[in-house]
């Protein structure tokens, strides 16, 4: 049985849930999730939990390195994260998430840009779904993906949070700031 170490931390955009394996960060989720939004968090009322091969153990100590880098990011002192990631998804999702990781701090890309980057030029909707399933918010920067017309759209943490993250990174243009 695999153990995931977790903690919940406060941030300028609200509480964040972090979970890490021995390989790296597995999840960074907004505490306030939209209805139906996926989560890795254990649910004591979920009977299916008994069948999973994951045990959750609260451990601020095991997650402190991740929290420290997030604190530096929110303070404007970190532009990239150095800790390892343990991303889990389909091959297509992993390709999309790697493309997100390639978006530089302070810049944005469109869903169509990401679709082209993963070799599926007409797959912008599929890219949107992969972004929606991104288990490691902020670090795998799906907040840096915008609509083709330059407007903000679709973000699991809500558009206000997306706007705040882009503002922190200096990536807000006139259209995005509106």
Tab-separated table of N, CA, C and O in Angstrom, residues 3 11 15 23 31 33-34 51 60 67 73 75 97-98 100-101 108 115 126 133 138 145-146 148 152 155 167:
chain	number	residue	atom	x	y	z
A	3	UNK	N	1.772	5.181	0.640
A	3	UNK	CA	1.419	6.251	1.562
A	3	UNK	C	1.620	7.593	0.884
A	3	UNK	O	2.668	7.837	0.284
A	11	UNK	N	-2.848	30.237	1.977
A	11	UNK	CA	-2.111	30.988	0.970
A	11	UNK	C	-2.898	32.258	0.665
A	11	UNK	O	-4.057	32.377	1.068
A	15	UNK	N	-6.991	28.400	1.234
A	15	UNK	CA	-6.350	27.156	1.666
A	15	UNK	C	-6.030	26.237	0.490
A	15	UNK	O	-6.801	26.147	-0.465
A	23	UNK	N	8.018	9.899	-4.376
A	23	UNK	CA	8.585	10.334	-5.652
A	23	UNK	C	8.466	11.839	-5.890
A	23	UNK	O	9.197	12.399	-6.687
A	31	UNK	N	-8.765	24.330	-1.762
A	31	UNK	CA	-9.677	23.811	-0.748
A	31	UNK	C	-11.124	23.974	-1.196
A	31	UNK	O	-11.931	23.079	-1.044
A	33	UNK	N	-13.445	23.710	-3.904
A	33	UNK	CA	-13.536	23.118	-5.238
A	33	UNK	C	-14.935	23.306	-5.799
A	33	UNK	O	-15.910	23.406	-5.064
A	34	UNK	N	-14.997	23.334	-7.113
A	34	UNK	CA	-16.285	23.391	-7.778
A	34	UNK	C	-16.960	22.028	-7.668
A	34	UNK	O	-16.294	20.991	-7.605
A	51	UNK	N	-11.087	0.132	-1.120
A	51	UNK	CA	-10.493	-0.693	-2.165
A	51	UNK	C	-9.242	-0.069	-2.772
A	51	UNK	O	-8.587	-0.696	-3.573
A	60	UNK	N	2.985	17.587	8.086
A	60	UNK	CA	3.586	18.878	7.713
A	60	UNK	C	5.102	18.758	7.488
A	60	UNK	O	5.667	19.480	6.674
A	67	UNK	N	5.833	23.321	0.681
A	67	UNK	CA	5.195	24.511	1.254
A	67	UNK	C	6.154	25.698	1.217
A	67	UNK	O	5.750	26.819	0.878
A	73	UNK	N	6.978	31.496	-3.845
A	73	UNK	CA	6.250	31.873	-5.069
A	73	UNK	C	5.247	32.978	-4.757
A	73	UNK	O	5.205	33.996	-5.447
A	75	UNK	N	5.243	35.037	-2.387
A	75	UNK	CA	5.936	36.261	-1.960
A	75	UNK	C	6.645	36.947	-3.133
A	75	UNK	O	7.262	37.993	-2.950
A	97	UNK	N	0.330	18.295	-19.602
A	97	UNK	CA	0.892	18.876	-18.377
A	97	UNK	C	2.359	19.237	-18.567
A	97	UNK	O	2.827	20.254	-18.051
A	98	UNK	N	3.095	18.429	-19.345
A	98	UNK	CA	4.495	18.785	-19.644
A	98	UNK	C	4.543	20.068	-20.477
A	98	UNK	O	5.423	20.905	-20.285
A	100	UNK	N	2.388	22.468	-20.311
A	100	UNK	CA	2.101	23.553	-19.366
A	100	UNK	C	3.365	23.928	-18.597
A	100	UNK	O	3.629	25.109	-18.371
A	101	UNK	N	4.126	22.928	-18.193
A	101	UNK	CA	5.366	23.187	-17.449
A	101	UNK	C	6.370	23.990	-18.279
A	101	UNK	O	7.238	24.656	-17.716
A	108	UNK	N	1.647	33.662	-21.092
A	108	UNK	CA	0.449	32.840	-21.272
A	108	UNK	C	0.512	32.157	-22.635
A	108	UNK	O	1.270	32.571	-23.513
A	115	UNK	N	-2.446	22.588	-27.745
A	115	UNK	CA	-2.848	21.497	-28.644
A	115	UNK	C	-1.784	21.272	-29.723
A	115	UNK	O	-1.402	20.135	-30.017
A	126	UNK	N	-9.811	18.929	-25.951
A	126	UNK	CA	-9.188	17.854	-25.179
A	126	UNK	C	-8.111	18.421	-24.246
A	126	UNK	O	-7.955	17.962	-23.111
A	133	UNK	N	-8.255	18.334	-15.441
A	133	UNK	CA	-7.846	17.178	-14.631
A	133	UNK	C	-6.453	17.351	-14.010
A	133	UNK	O	-5.956	16.450	-13.358
A	138	UNK	N	-1.176	25.397	-9.939
A	138	UNK	CA	-0.135	26.415	-9.736
A	138	UNK	C	1.223	25.915	-10.222
A	138	UNK	O	1.845	26.549	-11.066
A	145	UNK	N	-2.987	29.375	-19.152
A	145	UNK	CA	-3.654	29.079	-20.415
A	145	UNK	C	-4.920	29.922	-20.516
A	145	UNK	O	-5.743	29.948	-19.600
A	146	UNK	N	-5.033	30.603	-21.660
A	146	UNK	CA	-6.146	31.529	-21.881
A	146	UNK	C	-6.867	31.170	-23.180
A	146	UNK	O	-6.387	30.344	-23.960
A	148	UNK	N	-8.373	31.742	-27.013
A	148	UNK	CA	-7.741	32.247	-28.240
A	148	UNK	C	-7.970	33.735	-28.451
A	148	UNK	O	-7.157	34.411	-29.072
A	152	UNK	N	-9.728	35.463	-20.212
A	152	UNK	CA	-9.616	34.414	-19.209
A	152	UNK	C	-10.796	33.470	-19.352
A	152	UNK	O	-11.918	33.894	-19.607
A	155	UNK	N	-11.089	27.809	-15.056
A	155	UNK	CA	-10.038	27.527	-14.082
A	155	UNK	C	-10.667	26.910	-12.842
A	155	UNK	O	-11.651	27.439	-12.311
A	167	UNK	N	-1.666	38.013	-12.233
A	167	UNK	CA	-1.233	39.323	-11.761
A	167	UNK	C	0.069	39.195	-10.966
A	167	UNK	O	1.003	39.979	-11.160
